[in-house]
PDB file of C-alpha atoms and ligand atoms in Angstrom:
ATOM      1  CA  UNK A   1      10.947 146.158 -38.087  1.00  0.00           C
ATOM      2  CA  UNK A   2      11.795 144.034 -35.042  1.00  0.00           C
ATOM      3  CA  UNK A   3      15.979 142.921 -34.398  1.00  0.00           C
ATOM      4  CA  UNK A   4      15.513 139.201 -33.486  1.00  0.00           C
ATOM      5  CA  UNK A   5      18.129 137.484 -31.320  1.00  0.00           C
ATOM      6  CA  UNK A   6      18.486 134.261 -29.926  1.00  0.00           C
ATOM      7  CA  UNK A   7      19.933 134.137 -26.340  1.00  0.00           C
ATOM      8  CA  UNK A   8      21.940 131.098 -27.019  1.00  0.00           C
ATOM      9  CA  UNK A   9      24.039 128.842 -25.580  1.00  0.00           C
ATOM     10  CA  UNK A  10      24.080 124.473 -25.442  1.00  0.00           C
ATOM     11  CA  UNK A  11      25.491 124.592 -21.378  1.00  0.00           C
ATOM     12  CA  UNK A  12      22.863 124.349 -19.128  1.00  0.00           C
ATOM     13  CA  UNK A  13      22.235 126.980 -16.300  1.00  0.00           C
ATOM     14  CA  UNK A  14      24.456 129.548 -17.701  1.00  0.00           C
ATOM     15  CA  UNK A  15      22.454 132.337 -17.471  1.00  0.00           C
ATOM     16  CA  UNK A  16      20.095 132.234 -20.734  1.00  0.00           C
ATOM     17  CA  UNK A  17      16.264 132.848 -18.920  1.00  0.00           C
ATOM     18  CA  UNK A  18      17.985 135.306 -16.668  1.00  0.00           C
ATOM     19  CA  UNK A  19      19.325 137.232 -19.559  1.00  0.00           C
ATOM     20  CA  UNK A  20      15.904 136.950 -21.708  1.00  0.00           C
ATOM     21  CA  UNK A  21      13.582 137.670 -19.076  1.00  0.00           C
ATOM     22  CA  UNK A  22      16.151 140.657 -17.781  1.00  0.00           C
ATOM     23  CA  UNK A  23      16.601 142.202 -21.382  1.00  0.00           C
ATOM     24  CA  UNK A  24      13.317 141.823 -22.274  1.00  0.00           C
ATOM     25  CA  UNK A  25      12.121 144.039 -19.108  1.00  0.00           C
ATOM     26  CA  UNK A  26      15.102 146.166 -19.429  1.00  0.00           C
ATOM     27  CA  UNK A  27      14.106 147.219 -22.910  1.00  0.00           C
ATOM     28  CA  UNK A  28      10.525 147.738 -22.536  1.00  0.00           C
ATOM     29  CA  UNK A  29      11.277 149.864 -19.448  1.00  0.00           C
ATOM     30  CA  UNK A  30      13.285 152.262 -21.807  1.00  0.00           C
ATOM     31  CA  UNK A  31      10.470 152.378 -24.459  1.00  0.00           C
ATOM     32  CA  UNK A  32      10.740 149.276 -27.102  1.00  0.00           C
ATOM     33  CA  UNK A  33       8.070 147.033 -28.029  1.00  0.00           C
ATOM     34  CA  UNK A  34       9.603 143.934 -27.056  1.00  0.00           C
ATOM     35  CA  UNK A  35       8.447 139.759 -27.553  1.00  0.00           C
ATOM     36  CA  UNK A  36       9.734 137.036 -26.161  1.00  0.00           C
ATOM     37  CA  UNK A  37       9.622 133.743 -26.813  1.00  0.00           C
ATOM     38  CA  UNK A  38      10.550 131.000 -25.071  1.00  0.00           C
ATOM     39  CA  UNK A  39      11.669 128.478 -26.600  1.00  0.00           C
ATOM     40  CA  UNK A  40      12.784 126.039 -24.004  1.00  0.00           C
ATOM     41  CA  UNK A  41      10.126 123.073 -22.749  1.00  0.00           C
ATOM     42  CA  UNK A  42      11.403 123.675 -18.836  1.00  0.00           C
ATOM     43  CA  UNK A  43       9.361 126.971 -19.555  1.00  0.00           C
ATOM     44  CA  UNK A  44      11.506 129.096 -16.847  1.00  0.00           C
ATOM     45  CA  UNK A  45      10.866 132.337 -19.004  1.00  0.00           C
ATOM     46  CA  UNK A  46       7.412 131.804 -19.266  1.00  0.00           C
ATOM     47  CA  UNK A  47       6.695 131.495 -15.269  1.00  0.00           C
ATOM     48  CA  UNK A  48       9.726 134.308 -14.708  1.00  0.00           C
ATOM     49  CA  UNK A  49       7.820 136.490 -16.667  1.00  0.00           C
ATOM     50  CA  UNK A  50       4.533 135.743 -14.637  1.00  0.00           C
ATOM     51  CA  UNK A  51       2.738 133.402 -17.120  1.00  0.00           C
ATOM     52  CA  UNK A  52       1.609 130.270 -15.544  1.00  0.00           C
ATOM     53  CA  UNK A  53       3.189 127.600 -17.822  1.00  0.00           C
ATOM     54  CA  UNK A  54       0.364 124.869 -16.846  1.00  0.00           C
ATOM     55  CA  UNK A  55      -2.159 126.965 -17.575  1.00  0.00           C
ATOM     56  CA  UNK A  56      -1.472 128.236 -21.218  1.00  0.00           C
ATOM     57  CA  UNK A  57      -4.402 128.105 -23.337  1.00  0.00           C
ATOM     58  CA  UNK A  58      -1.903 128.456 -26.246  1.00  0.00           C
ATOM     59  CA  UNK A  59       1.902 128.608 -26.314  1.00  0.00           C
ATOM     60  CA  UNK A  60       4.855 128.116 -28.897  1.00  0.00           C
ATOM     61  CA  UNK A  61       3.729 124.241 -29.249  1.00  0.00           C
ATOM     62  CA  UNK A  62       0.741 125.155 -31.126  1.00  0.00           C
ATOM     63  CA  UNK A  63       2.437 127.712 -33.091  1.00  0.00           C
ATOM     64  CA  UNK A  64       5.171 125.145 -34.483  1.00  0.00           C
ATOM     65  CA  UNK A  65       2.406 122.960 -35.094  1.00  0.00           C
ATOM     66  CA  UNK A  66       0.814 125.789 -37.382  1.00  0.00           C
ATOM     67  CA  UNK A  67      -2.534 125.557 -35.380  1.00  0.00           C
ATOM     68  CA  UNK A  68      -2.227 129.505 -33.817  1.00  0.00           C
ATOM     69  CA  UNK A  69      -0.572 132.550 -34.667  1.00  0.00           C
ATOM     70  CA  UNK A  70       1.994 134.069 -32.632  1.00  0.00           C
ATOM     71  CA  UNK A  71      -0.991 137.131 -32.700  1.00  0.00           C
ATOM     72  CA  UNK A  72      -3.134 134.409 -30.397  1.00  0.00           C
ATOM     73  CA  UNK A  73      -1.087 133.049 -28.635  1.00  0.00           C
ATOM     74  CA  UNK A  74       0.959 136.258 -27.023  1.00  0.00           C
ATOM     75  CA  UNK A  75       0.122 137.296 -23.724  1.00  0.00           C
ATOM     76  CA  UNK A  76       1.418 140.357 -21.631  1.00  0.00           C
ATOM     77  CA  UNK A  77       1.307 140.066 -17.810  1.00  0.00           C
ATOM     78  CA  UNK A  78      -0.311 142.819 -16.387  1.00  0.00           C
ATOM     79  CA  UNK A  79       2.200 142.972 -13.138  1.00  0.00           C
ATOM     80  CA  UNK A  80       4.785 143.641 -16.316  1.00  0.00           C
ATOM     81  CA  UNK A  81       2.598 146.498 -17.813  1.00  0.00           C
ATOM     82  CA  UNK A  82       1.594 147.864 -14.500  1.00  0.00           C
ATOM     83  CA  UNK A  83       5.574 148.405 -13.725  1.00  0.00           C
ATOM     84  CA  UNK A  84       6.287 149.876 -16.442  1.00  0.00           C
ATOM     85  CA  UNK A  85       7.965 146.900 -18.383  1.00  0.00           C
ATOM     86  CA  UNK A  86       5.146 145.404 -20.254  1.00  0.00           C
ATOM     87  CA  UNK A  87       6.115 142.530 -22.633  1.00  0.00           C
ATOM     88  CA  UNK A  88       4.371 140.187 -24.903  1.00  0.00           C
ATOM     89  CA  UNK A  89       5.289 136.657 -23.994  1.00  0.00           C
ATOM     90  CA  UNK A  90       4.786 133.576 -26.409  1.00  0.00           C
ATOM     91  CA  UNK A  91       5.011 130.418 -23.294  1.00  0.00           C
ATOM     92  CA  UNK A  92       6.512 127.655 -23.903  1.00  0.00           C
ATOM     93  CA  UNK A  93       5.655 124.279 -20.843  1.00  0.00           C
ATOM     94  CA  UNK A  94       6.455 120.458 -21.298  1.00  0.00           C
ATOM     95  CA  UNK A  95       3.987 120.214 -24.227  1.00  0.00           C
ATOM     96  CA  UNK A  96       6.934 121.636 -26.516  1.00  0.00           C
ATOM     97  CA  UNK A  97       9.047 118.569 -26.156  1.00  0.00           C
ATOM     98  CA  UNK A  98       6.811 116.415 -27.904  1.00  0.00           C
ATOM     99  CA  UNK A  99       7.329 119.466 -30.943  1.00  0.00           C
ATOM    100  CA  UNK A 100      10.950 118.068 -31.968  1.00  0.00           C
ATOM    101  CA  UNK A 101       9.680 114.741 -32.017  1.00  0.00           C
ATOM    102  CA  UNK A 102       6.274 115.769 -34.087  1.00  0.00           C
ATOM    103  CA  UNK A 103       7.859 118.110 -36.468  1.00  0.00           C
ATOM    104  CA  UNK A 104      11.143 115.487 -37.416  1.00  0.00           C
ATOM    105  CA  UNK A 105       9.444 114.272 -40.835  1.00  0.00           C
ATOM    106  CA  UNK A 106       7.732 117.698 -40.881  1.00  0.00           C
ATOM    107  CA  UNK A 107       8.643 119.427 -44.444  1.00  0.00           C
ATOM    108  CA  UNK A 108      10.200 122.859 -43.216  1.00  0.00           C
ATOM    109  CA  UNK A 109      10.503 122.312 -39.850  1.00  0.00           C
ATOM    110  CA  UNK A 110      13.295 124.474 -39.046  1.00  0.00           C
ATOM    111  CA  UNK A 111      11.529 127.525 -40.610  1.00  0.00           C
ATOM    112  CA  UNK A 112       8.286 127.102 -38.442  1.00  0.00           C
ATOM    113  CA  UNK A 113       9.122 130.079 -35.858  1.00  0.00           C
ATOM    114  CA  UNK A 114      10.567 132.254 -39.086  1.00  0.00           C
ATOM    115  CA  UNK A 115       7.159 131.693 -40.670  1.00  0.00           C
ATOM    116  CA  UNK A 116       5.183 132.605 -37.746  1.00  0.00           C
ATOM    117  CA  UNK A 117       7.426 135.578 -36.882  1.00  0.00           C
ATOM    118  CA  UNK A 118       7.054 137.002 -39.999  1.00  0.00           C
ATOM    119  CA  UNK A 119       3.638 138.215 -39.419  1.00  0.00           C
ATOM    120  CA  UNK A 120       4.525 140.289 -36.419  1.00  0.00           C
ATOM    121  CA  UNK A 121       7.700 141.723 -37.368  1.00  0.00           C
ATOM    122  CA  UNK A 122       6.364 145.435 -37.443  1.00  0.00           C
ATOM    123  CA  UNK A 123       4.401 145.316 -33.889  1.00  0.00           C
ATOM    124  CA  UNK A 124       7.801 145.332 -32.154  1.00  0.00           C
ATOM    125  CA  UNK A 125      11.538 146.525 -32.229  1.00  0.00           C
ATOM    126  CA  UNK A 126      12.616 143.778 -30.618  1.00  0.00           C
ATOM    127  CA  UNK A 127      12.300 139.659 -30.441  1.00  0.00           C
ATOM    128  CA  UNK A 128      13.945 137.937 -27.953  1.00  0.00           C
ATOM    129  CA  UNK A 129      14.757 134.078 -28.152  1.00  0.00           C
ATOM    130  CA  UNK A 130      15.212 132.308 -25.294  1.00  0.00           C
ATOM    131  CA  UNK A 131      16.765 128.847 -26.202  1.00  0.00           C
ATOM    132  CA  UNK A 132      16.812 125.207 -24.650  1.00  0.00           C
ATOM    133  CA  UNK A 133      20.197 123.925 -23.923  1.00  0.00           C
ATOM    134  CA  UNK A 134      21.015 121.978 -26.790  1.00  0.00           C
ATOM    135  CA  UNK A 135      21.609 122.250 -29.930  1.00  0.00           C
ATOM    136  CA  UNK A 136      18.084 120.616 -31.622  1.00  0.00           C
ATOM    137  CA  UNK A 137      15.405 120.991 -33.492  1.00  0.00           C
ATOM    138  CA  UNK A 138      13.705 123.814 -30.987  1.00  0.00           C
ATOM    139  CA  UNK A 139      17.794 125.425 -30.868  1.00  0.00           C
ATOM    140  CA  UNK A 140      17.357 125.498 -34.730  1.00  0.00           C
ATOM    141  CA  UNK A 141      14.248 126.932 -35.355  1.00  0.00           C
ATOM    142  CA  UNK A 142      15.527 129.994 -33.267  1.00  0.00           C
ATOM    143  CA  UNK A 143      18.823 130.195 -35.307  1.00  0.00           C
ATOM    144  CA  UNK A 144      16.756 129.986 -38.064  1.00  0.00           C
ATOM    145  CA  UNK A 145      14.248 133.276 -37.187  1.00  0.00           C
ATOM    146  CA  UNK A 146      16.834 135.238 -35.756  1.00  0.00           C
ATOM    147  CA  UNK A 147      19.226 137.835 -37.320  1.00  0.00           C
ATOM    148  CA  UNK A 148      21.875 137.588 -34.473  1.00  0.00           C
ATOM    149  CA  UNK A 149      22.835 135.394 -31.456  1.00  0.00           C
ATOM    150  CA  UNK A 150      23.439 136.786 -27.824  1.00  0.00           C
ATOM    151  CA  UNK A 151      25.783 134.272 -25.963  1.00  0.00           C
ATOM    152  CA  UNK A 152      25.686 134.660 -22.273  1.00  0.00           C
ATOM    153  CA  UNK A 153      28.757 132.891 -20.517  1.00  0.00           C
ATOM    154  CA  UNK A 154      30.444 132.591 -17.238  1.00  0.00           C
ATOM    155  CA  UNK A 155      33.765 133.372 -17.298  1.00  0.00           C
ATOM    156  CA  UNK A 156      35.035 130.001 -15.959  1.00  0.00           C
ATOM    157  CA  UNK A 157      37.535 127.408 -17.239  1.00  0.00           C
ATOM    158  CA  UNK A 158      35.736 125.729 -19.930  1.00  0.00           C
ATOM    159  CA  UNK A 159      33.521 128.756 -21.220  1.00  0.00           C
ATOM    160  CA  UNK A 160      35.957 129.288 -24.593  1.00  0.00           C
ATOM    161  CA  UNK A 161      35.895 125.306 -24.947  1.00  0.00           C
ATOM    162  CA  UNK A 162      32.170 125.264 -25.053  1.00  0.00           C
ATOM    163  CA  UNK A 163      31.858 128.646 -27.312  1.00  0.00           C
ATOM    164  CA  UNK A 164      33.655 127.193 -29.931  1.00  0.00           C
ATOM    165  CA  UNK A 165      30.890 124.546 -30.727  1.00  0.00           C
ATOM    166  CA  UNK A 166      28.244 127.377 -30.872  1.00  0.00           C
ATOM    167  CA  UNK A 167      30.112 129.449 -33.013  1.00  0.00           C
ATOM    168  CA  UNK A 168      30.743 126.769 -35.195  1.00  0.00           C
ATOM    169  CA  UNK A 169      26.897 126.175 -35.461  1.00  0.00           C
ATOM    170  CA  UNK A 170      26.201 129.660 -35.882  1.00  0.00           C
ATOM    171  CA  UNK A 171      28.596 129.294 -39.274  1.00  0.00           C
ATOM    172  CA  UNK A 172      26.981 126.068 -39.944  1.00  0.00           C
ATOM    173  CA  UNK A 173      23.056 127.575 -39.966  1.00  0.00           C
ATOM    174  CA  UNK A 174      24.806 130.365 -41.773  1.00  0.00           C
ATOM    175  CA  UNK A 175      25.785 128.799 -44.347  1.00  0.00           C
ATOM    176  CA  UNK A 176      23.453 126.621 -44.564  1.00  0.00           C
ATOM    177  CA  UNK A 177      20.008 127.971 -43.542  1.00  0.00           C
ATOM    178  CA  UNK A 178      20.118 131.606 -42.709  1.00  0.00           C
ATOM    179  CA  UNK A 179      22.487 134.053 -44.104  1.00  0.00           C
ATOM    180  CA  UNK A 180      21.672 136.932 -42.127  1.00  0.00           C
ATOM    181  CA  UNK A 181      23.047 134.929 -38.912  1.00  0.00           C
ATOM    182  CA  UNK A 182      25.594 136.515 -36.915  1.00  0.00           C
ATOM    183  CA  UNK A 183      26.963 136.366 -33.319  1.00  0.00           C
ATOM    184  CA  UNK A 184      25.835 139.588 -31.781  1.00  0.00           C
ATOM    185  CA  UNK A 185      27.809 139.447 -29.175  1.00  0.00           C
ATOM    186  CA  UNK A 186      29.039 137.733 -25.543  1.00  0.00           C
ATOM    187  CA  UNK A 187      27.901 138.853 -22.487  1.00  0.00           C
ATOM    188  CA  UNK A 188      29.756 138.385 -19.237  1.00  0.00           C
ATOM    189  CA  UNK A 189      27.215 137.035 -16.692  1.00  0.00           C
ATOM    190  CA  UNK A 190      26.803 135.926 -12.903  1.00  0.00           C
ATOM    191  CA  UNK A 191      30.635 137.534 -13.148  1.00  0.00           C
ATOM    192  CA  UNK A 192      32.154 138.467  -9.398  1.00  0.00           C
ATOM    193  CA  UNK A 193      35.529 140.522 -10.283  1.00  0.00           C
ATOM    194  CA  UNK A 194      37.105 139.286  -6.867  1.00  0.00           C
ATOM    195  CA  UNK A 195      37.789 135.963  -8.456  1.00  0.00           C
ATOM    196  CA  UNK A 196      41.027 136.032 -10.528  1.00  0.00           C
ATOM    197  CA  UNK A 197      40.029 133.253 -12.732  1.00  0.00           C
ATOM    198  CA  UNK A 198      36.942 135.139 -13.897  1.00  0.00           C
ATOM    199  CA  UNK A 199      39.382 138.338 -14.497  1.00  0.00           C
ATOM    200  CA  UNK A 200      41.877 135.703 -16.505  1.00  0.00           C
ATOM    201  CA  UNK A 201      39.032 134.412 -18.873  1.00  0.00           C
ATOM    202  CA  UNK A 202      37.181 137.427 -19.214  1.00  0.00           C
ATOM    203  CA  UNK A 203      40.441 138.957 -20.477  1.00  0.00           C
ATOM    204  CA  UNK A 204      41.647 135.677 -22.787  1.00  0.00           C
ATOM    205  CA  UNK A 205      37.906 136.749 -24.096  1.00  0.00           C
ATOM    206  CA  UNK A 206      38.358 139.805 -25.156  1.00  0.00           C
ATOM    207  CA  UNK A 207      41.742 139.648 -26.723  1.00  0.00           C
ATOM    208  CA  UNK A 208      40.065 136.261 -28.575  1.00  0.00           C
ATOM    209  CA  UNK A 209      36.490 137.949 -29.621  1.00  0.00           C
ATOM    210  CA  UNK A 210      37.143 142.003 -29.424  1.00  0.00           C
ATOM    211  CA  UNK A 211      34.259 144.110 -29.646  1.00  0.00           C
ATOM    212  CA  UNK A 212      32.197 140.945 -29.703  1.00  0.00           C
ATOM    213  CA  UNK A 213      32.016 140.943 -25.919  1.00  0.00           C
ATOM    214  CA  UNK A 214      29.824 143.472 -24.645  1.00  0.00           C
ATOM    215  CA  UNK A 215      30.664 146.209 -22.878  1.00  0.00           C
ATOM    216  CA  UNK A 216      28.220 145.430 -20.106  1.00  0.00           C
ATOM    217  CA  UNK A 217      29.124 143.165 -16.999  1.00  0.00           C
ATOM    218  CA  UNK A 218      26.402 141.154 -15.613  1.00  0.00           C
ATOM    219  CA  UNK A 219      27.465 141.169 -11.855  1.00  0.00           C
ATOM    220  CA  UNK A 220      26.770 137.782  -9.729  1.00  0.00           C
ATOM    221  CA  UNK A 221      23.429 139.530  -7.526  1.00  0.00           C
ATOM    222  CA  UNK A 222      21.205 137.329  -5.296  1.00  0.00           C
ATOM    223  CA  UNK A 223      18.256 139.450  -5.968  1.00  0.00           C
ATOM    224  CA  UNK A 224      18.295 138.172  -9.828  1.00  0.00           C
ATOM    225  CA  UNK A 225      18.122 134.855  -8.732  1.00  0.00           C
ATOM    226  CA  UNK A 226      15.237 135.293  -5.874  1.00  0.00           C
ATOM    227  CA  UNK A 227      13.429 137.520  -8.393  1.00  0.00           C
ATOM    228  CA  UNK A 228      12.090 134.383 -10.394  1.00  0.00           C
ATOM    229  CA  UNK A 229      10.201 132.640  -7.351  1.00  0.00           C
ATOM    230  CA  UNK A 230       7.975 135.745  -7.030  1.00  0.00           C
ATOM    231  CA  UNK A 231       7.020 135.056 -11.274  1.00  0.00           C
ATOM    232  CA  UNK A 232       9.271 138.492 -12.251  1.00  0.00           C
ATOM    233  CA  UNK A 233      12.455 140.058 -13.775  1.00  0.00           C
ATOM    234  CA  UNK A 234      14.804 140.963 -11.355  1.00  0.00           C
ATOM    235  CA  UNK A 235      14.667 144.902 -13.379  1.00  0.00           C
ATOM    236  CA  UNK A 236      11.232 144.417 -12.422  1.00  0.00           C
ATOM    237  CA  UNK A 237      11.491 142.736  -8.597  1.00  0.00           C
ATOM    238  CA  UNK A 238      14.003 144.888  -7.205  1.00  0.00           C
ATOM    239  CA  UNK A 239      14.948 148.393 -10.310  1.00  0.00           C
ATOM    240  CA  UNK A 240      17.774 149.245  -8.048  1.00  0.00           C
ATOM    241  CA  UNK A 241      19.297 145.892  -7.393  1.00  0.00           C
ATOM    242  CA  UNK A 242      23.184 145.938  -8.776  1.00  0.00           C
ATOM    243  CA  UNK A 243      22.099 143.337 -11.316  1.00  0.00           C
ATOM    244  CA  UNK A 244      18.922 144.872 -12.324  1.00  0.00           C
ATOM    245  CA  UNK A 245      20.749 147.918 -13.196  1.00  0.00           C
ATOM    246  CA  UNK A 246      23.276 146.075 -15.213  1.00  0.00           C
ATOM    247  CA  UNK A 247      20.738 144.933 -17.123  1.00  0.00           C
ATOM    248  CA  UNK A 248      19.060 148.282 -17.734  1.00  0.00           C
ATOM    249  CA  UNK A 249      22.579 149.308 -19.105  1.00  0.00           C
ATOM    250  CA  UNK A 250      22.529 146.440 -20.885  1.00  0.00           C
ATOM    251  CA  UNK A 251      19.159 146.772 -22.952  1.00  0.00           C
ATOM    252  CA  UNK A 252      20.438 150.697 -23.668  1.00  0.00           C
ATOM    253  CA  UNK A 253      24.029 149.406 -24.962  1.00  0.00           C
ATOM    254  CA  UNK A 254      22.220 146.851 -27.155  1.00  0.00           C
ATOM    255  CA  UNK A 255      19.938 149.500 -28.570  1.00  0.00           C
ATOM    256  CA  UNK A 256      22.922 152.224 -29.154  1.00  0.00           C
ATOM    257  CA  UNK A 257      24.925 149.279 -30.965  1.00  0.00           C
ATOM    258  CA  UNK A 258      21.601 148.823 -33.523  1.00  0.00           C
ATOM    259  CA  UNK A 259      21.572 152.681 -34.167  1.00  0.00           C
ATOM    260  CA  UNK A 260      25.174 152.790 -35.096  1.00  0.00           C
ATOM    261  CA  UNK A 261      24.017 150.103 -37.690  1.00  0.00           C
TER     262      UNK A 261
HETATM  263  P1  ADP B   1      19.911 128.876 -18.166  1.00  0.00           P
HETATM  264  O1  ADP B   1      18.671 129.460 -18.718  1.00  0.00           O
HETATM  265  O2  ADP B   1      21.107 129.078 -19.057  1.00  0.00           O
HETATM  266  O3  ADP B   1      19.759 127.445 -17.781  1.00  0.00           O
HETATM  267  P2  ADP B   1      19.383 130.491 -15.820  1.00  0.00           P
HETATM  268  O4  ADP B   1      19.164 131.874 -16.312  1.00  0.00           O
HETATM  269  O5  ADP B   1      18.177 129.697 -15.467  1.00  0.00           O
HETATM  270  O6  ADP B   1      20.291 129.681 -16.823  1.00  0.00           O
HETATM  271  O7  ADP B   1      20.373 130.623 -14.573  1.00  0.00           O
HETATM  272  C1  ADP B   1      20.811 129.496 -13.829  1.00  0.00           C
HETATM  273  C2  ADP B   1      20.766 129.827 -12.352  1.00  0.00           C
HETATM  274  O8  ADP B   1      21.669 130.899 -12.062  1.00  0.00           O
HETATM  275  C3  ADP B   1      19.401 130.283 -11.881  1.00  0.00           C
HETATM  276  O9  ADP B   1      19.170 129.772 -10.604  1.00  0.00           O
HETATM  277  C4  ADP B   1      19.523 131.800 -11.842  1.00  0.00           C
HETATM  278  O10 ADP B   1      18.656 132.383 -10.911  1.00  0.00           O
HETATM  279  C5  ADP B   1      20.964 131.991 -11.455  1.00  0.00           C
HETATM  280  N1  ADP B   1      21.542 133.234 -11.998  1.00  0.00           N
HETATM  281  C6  ADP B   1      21.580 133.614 -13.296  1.00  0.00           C
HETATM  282  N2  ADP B   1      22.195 134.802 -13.440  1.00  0.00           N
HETATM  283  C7  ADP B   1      22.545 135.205 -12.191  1.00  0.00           C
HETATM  284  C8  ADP B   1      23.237 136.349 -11.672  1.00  0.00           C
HETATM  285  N3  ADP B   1      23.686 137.333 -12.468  1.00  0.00           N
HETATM  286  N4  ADP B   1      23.440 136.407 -10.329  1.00  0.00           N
HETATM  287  C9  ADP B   1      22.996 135.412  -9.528  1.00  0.00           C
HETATM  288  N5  ADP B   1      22.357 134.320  -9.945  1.00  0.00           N
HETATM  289  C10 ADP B   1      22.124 134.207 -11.262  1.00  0.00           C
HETATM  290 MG1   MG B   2      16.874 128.528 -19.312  1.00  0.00          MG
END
């Protein structure tokens, strides 16, 4: 049965559709069956995954809606299959901003993504989430479906400010929606250990959170960040790039913490 986690977090441009599109590789490339969804309408996983957002016959829209089935509406990219990191993607383009708005007198509209998950739970070992950033409707439905939430942060001034209101939604949906909610865990991105700031908060983090943060450092590596204008994962773009192989380590710590339960 798949492990479903939301890559969460309400601050823009922190590093969410680098991390899902960057697990998501890394974990296929070391054998799991991996989705991922994206969940946000700017549809940056969907085209860094090399899915054309404007021309998706069927994406995550139609599966709120309850007119496809995840099954239909999953595609994976051959260039991701022919390297060796295949991965089913459910797109996500403009189109799903309308969803909040359609589904608010909707009678479970939270669940919708649970529901349609449901279905496919056994063709993978792992669902990734990647989430808008906000804390909606679209934000909710992924709490909802998932069993944990993976926070990436940068380890600058405000990040514990800002992680406080997440984790305090996490309890809320917990309580509240889905009981088998739990924060999975932090994970340190875009971090450059020159800066002493970054050393200071990634520090105040770990004596705050413990073995919630993640043993795995995402470094700060250009090639992640040019990997997305050629429509790939960096782990796909450039294997040996510094970030690509943080990732790799990443996907293998993630799938040693599920084995020890
Ligand atoms: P979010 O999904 O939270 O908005 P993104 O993953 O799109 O954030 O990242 C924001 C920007 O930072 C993008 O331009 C991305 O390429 C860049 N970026 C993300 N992670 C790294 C990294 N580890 N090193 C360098 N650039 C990164
Ligand atoms: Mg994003």
């Amino acid at each position: 049965m798949a492990q479903i986690f939301c890559i969460a977090n309400q601050k823009g441009g922190v590093g969410k559709t680098t991390t899902s599109v960057n697990l998501a590789a890394g974990l296929a490339r070391i054998g799991q069956r991996v989705l991922l969804v994206d969940l946000d309408p700017q549809g940056n996983a969907t085209m860094g995954s090399g899915v054309d957002k404007r021309a998706l016959a069927l994406s995550v829209y139609e599966v709120l809606l309850e007119s496809a089935s995840i099954a239909e509406a999953a595609v994976v990219p051959d260039k991701l299959r022919e390297a060796g990191a295949g991965y089913a993607v459910l797109g996500a383009n403009r189109e799903l901003a309308g969803a909040e708005i359609e589904l608010v007198g909707e009678e479970r509209r939270e669940r919708r993504l649970r529901e349609a998950l449901a279905p496919v739970l056994a063709d993978y070992d792992f669902i990734l989430i990647d989430c808008p950033p906000s804390l909606g409707l679209l934000t909710l439905n992924g709490l909802c479906a998932a069993q944990g939430v993976i926070v990436p942060m940068q380890c600058e001034y405000f990040a514990l400010e800002g992680l406080a209101d997440l984790v305090k939604t996490i309890k809320q949906v917990h309580a509240n929606l889905n009981r088998e909610l739990r924060l999975i865990g932090l994970l340190r991105v875009m971090f450059d250990p020159r800066i002493t700031l970054q050393q200071q908060v990634s520090e105040q983090l770990k004596s705050h959170y413990g073995s919630k943060v993640f043993d795995t450092l995402i470094p700060r590596n250009v090639r992640l960040a040019e990997a997305p204008s050629f429509g790939l994962p960096g782990v796909v773009f450039d294997p040996s790039a510094k970030g690509s192989q943080a990732f790799i380590a990443f996907a293998r710590e993630l799938v040693e913490r599920g084995m020890q339960g």
